[in-house]
XYZ file of C-alpha atoms in Angstrom:
587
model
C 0.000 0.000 0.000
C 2.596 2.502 1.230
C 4.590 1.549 -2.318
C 1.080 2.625 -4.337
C 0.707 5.716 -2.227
C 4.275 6.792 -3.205
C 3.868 5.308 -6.915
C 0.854 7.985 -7.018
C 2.925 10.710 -5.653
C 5.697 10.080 -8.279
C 3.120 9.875 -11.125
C 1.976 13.635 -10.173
C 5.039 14.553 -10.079
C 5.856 13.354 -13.555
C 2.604 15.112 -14.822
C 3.527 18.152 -13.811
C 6.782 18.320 -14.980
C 5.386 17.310 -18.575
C 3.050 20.387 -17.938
C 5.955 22.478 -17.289
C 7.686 21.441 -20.768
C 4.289 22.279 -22.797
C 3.797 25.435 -20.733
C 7.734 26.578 -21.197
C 7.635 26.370 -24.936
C 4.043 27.717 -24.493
C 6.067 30.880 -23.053
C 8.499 30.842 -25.478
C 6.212 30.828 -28.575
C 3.676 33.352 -27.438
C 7.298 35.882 -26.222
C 5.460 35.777 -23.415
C 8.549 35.748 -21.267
C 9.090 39.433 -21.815
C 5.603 40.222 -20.562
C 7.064 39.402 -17.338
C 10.712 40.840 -16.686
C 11.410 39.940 -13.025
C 11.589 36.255 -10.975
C 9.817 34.885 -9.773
C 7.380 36.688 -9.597
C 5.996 39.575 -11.570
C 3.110 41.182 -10.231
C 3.968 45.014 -10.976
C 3.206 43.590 -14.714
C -0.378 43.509 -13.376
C -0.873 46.647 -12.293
C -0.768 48.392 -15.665
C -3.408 47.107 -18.742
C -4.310 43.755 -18.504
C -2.041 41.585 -20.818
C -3.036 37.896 -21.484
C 0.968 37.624 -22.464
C 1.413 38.136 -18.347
C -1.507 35.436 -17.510
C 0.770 32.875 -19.805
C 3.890 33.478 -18.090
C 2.729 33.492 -14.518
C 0.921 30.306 -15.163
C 3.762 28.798 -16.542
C 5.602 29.983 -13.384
C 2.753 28.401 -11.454
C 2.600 25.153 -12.542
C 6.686 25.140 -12.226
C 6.396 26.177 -8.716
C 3.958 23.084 -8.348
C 6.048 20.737 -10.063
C 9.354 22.057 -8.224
C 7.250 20.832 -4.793
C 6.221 17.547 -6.120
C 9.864 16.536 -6.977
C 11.397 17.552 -4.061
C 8.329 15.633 -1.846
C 8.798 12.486 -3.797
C 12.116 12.248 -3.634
C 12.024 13.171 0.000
C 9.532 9.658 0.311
C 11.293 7.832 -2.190
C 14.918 8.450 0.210
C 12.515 7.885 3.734
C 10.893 4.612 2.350
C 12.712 1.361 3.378
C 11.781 -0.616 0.403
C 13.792 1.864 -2.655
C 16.821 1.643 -1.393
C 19.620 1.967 -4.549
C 18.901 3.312 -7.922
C 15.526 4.638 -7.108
C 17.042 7.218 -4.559
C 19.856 8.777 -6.462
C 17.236 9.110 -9.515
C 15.060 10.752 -7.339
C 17.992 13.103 -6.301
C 18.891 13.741 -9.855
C 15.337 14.579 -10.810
C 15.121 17.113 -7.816
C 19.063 18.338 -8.992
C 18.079 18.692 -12.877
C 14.591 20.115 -11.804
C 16.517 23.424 -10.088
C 18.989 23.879 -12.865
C 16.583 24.344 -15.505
C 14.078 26.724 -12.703
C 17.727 28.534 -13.014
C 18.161 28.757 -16.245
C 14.448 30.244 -16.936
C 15.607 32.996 -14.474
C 18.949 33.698 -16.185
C 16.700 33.997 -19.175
C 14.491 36.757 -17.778
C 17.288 38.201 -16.187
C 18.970 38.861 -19.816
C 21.065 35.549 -20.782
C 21.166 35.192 -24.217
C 18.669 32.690 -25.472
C 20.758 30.436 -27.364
C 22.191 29.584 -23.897
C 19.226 30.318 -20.827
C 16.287 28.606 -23.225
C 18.105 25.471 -24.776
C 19.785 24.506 -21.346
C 16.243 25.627 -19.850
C 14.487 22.847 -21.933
C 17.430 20.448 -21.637
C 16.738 20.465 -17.936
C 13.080 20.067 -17.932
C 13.629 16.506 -20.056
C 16.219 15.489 -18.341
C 14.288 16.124 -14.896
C 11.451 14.254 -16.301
C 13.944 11.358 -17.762
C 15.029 11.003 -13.746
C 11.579 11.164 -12.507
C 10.368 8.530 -15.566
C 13.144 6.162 -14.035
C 12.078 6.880 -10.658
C 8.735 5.957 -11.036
C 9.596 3.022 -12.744
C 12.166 1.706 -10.556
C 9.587 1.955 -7.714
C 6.638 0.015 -9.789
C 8.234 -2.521 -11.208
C 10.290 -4.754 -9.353
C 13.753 -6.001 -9.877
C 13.939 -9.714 -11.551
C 15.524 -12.064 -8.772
C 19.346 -12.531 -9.733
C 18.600 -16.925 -9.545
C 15.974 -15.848 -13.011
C 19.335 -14.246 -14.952
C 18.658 -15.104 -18.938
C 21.113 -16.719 -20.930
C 22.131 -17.954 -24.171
C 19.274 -16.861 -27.068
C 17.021 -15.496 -24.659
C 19.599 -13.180 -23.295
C 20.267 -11.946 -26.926
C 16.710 -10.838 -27.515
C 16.857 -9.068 -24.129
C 19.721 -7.146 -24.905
C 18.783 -6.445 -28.784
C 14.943 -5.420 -27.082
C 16.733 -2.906 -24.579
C 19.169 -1.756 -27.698
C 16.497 -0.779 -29.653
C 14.356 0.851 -26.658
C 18.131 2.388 -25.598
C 18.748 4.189 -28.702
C 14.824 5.120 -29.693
C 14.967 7.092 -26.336
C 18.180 9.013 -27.253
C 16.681 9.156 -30.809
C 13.582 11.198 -28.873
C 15.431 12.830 -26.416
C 17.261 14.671 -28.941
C 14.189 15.519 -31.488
C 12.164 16.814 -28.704
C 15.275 18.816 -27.249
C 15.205 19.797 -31.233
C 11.327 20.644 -31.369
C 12.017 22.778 -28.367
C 14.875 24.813 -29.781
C 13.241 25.615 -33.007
C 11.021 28.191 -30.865
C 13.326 29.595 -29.054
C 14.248 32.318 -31.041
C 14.363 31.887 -35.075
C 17.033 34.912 -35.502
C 19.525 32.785 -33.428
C 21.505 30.388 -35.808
C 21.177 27.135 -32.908
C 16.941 27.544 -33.087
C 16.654 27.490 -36.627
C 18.994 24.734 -37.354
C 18.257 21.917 -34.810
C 14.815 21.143 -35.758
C 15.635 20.983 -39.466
C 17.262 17.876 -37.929
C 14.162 16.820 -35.865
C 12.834 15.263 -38.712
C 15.186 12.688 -38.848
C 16.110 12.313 -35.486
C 12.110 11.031 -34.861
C 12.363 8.835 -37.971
C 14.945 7.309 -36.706
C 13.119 6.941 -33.382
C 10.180 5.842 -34.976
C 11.994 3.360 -36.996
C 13.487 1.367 -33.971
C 10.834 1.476 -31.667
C 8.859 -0.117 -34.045
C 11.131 -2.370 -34.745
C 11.140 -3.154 -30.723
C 7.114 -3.395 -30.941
C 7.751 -5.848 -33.500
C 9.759 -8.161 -31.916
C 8.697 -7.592 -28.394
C 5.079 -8.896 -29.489
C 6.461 -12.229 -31.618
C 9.758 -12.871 -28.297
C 8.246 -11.817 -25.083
C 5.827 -13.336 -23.302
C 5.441 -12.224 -19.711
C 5.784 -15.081 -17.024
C 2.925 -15.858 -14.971
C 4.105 -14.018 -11.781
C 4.982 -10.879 -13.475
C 3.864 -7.597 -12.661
C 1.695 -5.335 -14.612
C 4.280 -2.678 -16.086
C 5.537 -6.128 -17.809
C 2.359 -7.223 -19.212
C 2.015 -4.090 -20.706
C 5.178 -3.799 -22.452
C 4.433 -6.137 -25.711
C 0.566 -4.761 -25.575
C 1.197 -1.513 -25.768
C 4.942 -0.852 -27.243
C 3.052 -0.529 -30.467
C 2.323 3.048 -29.374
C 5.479 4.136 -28.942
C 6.230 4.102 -33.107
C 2.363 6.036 -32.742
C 3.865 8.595 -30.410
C 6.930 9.422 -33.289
C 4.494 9.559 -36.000
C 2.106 12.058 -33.859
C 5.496 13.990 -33.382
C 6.874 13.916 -36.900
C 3.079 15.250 -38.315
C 3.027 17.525 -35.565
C 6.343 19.302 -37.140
C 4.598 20.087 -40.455
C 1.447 22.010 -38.749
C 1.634 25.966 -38.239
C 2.774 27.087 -34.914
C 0.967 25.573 -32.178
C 2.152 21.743 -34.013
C 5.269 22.048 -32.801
C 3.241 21.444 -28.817
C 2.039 18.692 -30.072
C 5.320 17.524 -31.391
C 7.119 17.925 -28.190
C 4.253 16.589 -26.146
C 4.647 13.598 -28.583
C 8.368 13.177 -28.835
C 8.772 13.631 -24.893
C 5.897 11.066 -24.050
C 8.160 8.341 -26.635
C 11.015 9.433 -24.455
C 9.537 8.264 -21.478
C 8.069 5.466 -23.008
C 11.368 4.266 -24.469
C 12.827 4.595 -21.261
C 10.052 2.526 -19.521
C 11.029 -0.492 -22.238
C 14.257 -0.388 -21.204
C 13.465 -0.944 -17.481
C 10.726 -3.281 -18.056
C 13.314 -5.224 -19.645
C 15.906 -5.014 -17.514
C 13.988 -5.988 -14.203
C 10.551 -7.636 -14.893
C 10.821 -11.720 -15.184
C 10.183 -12.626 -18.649
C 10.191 -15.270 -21.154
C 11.753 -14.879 -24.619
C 10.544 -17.288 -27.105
C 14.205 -18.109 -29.163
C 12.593 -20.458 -31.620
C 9.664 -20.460 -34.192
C 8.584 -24.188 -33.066
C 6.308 -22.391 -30.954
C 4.700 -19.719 -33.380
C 3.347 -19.723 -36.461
C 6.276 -20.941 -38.624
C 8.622 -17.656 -40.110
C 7.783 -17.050 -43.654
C 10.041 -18.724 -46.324
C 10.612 -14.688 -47.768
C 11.430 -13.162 -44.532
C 14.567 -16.243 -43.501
C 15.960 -15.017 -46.834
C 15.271 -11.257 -46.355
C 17.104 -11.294 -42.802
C 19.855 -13.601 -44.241
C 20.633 -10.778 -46.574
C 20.574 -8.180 -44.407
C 22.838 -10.411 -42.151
C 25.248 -10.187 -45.159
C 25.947 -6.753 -44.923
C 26.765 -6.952 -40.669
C 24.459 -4.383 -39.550
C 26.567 -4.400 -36.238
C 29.208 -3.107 -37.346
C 27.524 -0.636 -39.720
C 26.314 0.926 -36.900
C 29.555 2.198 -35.240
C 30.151 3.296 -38.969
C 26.900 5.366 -39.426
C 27.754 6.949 -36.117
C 31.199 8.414 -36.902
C 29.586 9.369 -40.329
C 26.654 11.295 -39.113
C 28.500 13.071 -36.163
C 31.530 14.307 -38.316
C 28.374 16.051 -40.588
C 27.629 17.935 -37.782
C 31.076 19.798 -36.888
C 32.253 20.683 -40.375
C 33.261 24.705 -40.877
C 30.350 24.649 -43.498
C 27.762 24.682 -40.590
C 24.921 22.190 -39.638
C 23.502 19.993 -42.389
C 19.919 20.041 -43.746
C 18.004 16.528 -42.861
C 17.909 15.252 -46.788
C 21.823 15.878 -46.616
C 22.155 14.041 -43.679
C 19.737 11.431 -44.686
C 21.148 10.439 -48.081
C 24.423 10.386 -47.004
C 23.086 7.409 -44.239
C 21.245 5.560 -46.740
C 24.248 6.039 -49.207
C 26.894 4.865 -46.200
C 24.657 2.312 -45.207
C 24.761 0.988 -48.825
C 28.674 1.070 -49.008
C 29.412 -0.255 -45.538
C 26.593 -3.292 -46.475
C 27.989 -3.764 -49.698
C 31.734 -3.776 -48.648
C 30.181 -6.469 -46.077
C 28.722 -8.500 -47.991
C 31.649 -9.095 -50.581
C 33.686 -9.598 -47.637
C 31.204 -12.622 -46.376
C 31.593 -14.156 -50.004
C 35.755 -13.875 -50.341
C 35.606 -15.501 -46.195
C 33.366 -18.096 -46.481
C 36.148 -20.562 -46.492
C 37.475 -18.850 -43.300
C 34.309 -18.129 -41.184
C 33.575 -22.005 -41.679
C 36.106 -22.738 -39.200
C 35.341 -19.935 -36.898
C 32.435 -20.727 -33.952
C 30.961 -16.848 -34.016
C 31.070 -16.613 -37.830
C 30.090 -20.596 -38.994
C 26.696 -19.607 -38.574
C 26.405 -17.066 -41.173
C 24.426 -17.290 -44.490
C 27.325 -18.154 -46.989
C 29.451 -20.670 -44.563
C 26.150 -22.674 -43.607
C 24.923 -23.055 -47.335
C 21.816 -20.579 -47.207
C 23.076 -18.001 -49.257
C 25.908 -19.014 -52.042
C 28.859 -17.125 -52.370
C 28.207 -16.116 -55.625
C 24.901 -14.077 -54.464
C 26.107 -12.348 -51.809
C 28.905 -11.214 -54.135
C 26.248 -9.893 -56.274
C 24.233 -8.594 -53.597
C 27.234 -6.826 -52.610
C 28.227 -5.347 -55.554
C 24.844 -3.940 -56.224
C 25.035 -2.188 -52.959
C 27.736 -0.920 -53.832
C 27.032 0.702 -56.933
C 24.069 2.082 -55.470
C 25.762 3.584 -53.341
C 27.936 5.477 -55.461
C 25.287 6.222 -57.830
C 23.410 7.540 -54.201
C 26.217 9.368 -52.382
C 27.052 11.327 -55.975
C 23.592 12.323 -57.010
C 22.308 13.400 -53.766
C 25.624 14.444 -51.987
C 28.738 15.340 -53.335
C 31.100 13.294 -56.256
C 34.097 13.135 -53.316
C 31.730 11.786 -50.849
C 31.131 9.267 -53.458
C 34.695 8.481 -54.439
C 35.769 8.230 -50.753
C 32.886 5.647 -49.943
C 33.928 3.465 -53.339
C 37.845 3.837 -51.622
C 36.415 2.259 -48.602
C 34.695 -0.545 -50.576
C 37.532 -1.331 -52.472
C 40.009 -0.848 -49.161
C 38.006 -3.387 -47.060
C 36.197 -5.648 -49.716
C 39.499 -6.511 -51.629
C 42.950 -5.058 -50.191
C 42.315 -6.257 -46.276
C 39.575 -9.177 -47.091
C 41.391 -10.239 -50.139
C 45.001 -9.747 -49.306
C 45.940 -8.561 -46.068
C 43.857 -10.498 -43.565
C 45.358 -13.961 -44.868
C 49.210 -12.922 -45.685
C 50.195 -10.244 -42.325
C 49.700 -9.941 -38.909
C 49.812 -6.294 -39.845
C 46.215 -7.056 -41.364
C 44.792 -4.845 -38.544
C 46.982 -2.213 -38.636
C 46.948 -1.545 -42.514
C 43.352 -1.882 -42.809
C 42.582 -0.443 -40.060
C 42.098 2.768 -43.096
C 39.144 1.308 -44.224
C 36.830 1.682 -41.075
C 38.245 4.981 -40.583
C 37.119 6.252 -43.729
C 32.987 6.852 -43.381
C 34.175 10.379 -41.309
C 35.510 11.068 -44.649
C 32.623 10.377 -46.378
C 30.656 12.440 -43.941
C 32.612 15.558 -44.010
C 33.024 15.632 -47.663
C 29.460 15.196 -48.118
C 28.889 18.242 -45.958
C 31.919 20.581 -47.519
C 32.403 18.652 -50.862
C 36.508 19.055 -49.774
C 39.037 17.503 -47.413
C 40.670 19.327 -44.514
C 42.776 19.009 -42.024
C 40.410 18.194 -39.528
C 38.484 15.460 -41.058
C 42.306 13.607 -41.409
C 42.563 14.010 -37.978
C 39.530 12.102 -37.455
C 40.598 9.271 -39.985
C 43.747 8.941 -37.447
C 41.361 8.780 -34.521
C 39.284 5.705 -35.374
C 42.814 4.336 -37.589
C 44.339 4.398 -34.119
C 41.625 3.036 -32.904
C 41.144 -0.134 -34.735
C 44.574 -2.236 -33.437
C 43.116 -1.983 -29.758
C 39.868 -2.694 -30.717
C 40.080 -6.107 -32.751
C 43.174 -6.833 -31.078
C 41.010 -7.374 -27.963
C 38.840 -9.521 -30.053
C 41.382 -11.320 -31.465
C 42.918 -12.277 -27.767
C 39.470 -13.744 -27.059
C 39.271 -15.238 -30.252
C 42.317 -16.928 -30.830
C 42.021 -20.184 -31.522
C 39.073 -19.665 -33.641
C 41.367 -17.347 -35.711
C 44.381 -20.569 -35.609
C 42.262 -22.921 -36.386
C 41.105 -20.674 -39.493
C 44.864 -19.891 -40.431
C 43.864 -16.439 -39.956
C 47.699 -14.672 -38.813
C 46.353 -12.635 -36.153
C 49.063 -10.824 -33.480
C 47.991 -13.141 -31.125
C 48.250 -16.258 -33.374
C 51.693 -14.954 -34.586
C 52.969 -13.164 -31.331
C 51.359 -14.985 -28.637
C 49.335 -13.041 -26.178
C 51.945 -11.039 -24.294
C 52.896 -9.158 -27.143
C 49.417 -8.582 -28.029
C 48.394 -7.195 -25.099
C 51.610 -4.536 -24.730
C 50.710 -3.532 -28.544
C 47.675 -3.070 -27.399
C 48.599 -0.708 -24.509
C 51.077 1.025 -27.453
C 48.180 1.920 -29.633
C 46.143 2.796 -26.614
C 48.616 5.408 -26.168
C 49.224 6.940 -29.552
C 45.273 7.127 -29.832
C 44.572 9.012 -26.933
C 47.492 11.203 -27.901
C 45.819 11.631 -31.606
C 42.243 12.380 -30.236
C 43.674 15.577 -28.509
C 44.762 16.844 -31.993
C 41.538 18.774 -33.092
C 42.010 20.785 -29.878
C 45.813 21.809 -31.483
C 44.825 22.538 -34.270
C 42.438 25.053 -32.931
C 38.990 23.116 -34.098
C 37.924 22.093 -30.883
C 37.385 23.640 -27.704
C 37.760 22.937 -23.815
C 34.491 21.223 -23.790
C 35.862 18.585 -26.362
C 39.423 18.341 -24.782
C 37.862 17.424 -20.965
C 35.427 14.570 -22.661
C 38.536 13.221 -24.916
C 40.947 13.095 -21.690
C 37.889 11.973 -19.511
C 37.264 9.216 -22.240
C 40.923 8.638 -23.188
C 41.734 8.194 -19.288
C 39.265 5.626 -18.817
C 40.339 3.592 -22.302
C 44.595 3.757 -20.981
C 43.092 2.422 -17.245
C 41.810 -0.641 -19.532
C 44.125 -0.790 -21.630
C 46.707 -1.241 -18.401
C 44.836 -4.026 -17.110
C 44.710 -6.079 -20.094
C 48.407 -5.491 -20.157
C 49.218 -6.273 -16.215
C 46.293 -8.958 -15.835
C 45.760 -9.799 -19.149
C 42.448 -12.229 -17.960
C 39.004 -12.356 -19.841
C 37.212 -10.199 -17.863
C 39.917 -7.256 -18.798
C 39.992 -8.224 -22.415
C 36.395 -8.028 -22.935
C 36.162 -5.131 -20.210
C 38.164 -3.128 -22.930
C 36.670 -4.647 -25.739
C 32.768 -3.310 -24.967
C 34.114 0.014 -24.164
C 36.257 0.647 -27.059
C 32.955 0.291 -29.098
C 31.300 2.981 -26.794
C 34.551 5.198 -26.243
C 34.315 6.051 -30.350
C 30.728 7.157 -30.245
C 31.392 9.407 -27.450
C 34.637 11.025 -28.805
C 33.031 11.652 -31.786
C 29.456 12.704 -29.466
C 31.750 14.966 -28.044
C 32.726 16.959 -30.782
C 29.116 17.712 -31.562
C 28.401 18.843 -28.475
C 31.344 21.426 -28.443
C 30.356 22.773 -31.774
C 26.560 22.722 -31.163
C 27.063 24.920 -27.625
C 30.213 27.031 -27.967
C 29.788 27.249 -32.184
């Protein structure tokens, strides 16, 4: 009962600070904020003529002031109640943290703070308090799966790929709705106008994988009999979570007061997403791994998904990520959407169709390999001979792509990188030199080329430096692998450095590379195209790879190898995160 009571409590809390968001950009649409020149409270303004403008802002003010109570009681029950002891408390004390910053930044705003600065951050706050208070709520209602029901094998693969896709629809809303916000801020400053041009996408792509996750959550997860509501609900009604993106998206395209609905929209999916991801995590549920249960799968759709297994959408990724951050800190400003979203579809192309030759030349190779002998080609589904088909149509589509819709260097670069990965490392170096990694470690560094040129339509200094980042990168990171992976790679008569070295000289080049990595990320910062902002996240970042790096070196056991391994994958996306950030806020 007392768990309900404080459930209930939480829930208000979360309403009002949703009001708070709708009323804020209600404010900021309506200028209603300079109606009202002092904080908090302006009742002078209501002495003189009455001004509906001054009704707006003080209700706004209101409804904060209600909000900033209902945070700070929760949180004050969630810390007093026995039974949340853990995550639920320091979420609690973010909300109530976040909640206060952004009440700050509305006052710096009426105090005269410039608005690409006081109105962003004020917004940035709000959905961030609400993210806190979302988790909050949800870490009190649903509760934690005992650790003797942990998942494993295939079942524990759809969990993860359920709370990937709910993971990165959430950031995919966080940021359009942070986007929708901005673009009312105030349309003469260059940050306002140019973010929600970028909305668009940003809630495709949201809509995209949370339907995706509706998808499969309704034909893998079936809730166990003991589980609790919030987990019954998640496969009936994830379906409204690709609903809430399209609501959003339509919302962008209406006059004025459409872009409340769009934020209303995008920030509900960002709450949503964000109760997936916790329903996963916690709730006891069952993951159907097999169709012997279902309706069998479609003859069409085994040979659909073995195709678009061909072209490693894994990896691709990591790859689409370096390309569509580098777009955003070019000299040539902030890309339009179609820009951005042609130069995806035609990376996506490359990237698959470099893939997908490469699973037709190692067929022979993954064969002997236990994570690769389950691919199409090796197991007989698909024949070598049509995925090097498949491949090189994707290729040439996405040349034909990239220079019709981008720029002709964009296009050359991406048919380099087909021709660097798909031939030079598959063909030659990969079965002749341990040096395999090293050398073609070029060809996964070259999508931030493709990005930036498809931006500028030229090369600069600064997009080399970024080739050198992820080039740098690439020993460390398949090195790792390869330590793990050894004997797989042996048995193949693949010459890995751990094959031809042995394992302690793996794991001291390893530590080498580390080095000269982190030492290459703080380039853009010399050459004066990065800021402070970019230099404390690459030595934050950097710091934490060389601490892994060491212990693979000095321990050398599994747990270090793949401890390094998993971060290396995230350590790129946020160096390269980074460098947005420090161009979006400090230009």
């Amino acid at each position: 009962m007392a768990t309900r009571h404080l459930a209930r409590i939480l829930l208000i809390g979360l309403l009002l600070t949703l009001a708070t968001i709708i009323s804020g950009a209600l404010v900021t649409i309506s200028a209603s904020a300079t109606a009202c020149p002092s904080w908090p409270l302006c009742l002078d303004a209501l002495n003189g003529e009455a001004n509906p403008l001054v009704w707006i802002s003080l209700g706004h003010r209101f409804i904060v002031a209600l909000a900033l109570l209902a945070v700070i009681g929760s949180a004050w029950m969630v810390w007093r109640a026995p039974e949340t002891k853990g995550a639920p408390r320091w979420t609690a004390l973010g909300a109530v943290t976040l909640f206060l910053l952004q009440a700050l930044a509305g006052a710096l705003l009426v105090w005269g703070m410039p608005a690409m600065v006081a109105d962003v951050w004020h917004l940035t706050g709000a959905l961030l308090a609400f993210g806190a208070q979302t988790l909050t709520f949800l870490l009190v209602v649903v509760p934690a799966r005992p650790a003797t029901e942990r998942l494993a094998g295939r079942a524990a693969q759809t969990q993860r790929r359920l709370r990937g896709l709910a993971s990165w629809g959430s950031a995919a809303a966080g940021v359009a709705a942070l986007a929708i916000g901005a673009r009312s801020v105030a349309p003469e400053i260059e940050m306002a106008v140019a973010l929600p041009a970028n909305s668009v996408g940003a809630l495709g792509f949201a809509a995209a994988l949370t339907g995706w996750m509706a998808v499969e959550a309704r034909r893998r997860l079936h809730p166990a009999a003991q589980t609790a509501a919030a987990a019954l609900a998640l496969p009936r009604y994830s379906p409204l979570l690709p609903v809430l993106a399209t609501v959003a998206l339509a919302g962008l395209f209406l006059p004025t007061g459409g872009h409340l609905l769009s934020l209303t929209a995008a920030t509900l999916l960002w709450a949503g997403a964000l109760a997936a991801i916790v329903v996963l995590q916690r709730a006891p549920l069952t993951f159907t791994t097999t169709t012997a249960v279902a309706r069998p799968t479609p003859k069409w759709r085994e040979v659909v998904a073995d195709y678009i297994s061909l072209t490693k959408p894994k990896v691709i990724s990591l790859l689409l990520v370096t390309t569509l951050t580098t777009m955003f800190i070019t000299e040539a400003g902030l890309p339009s959407w179609w820009l951005v979203l042609w130069t995806m579809i035609g990376g996506y192309l490359a990237a698959g169709g470099a893939g997908a030759i490469n699973c037709a030349f190692d067929s022979d190779i993954d064969i002997n390999m236990g994570r690769t002998s389950r691919r199409p080609v090796p197991s007989g589904r698909i024949s070598a001979r049509a995925a090097f088909i498949f491949g090189v149509i994707l290729s040439v589509l996405s040349i034909i792509v990239l220079w019709v819709f981008t720029t002709p260097l964009a296009a050359f670069f991406a048919f380099l990188g087909i021709i660097y990965y798909a031939y030079f490392y598959t063909g030659v170096l990969k079965r002749s030199t341990w040096q395999n990694i090293i050398i073609g470690g070029g060809a996964g560094a070259i999508p931030p080329l493709v990005g930036w040129t498809a931006v500028t339509g030229s090369i600069s200094l600064m997009a080399v430096v970024l080739f050198a980042i992820i080039f740098y990168w690439t020993p460390p990171h398949f090195w790792a692998l390869a330590l793990v992976k050894q004997k797989d790679y042996a048995r193949a008569g693949v010459p890995m450095l751990p094959v031809v070295a042995g394992e302690g000289e793996t794991r001291w080049q390893i530590l080498v590379y580390s080095a000269i990595m982190v030492a290459v990320s703080l380039l853009p910062v010399a050459i004066g195209a990065m800021s402070w902002i970019y230099l404390a996240g690459a030595l934050l970042f950097g710091l934490r790879f060389m601490r892994d790096a060491w212990a693979v070196w000095k321990v050398g056991d599994q747990a270090a190898i793949w401890g390094l391994y998993k971060y290396s994958l995230l350590y790129l996306a946020l160096v390269f995160a980074i460098m947005v950030a420090d161009r979006l806020i400090l230009g």
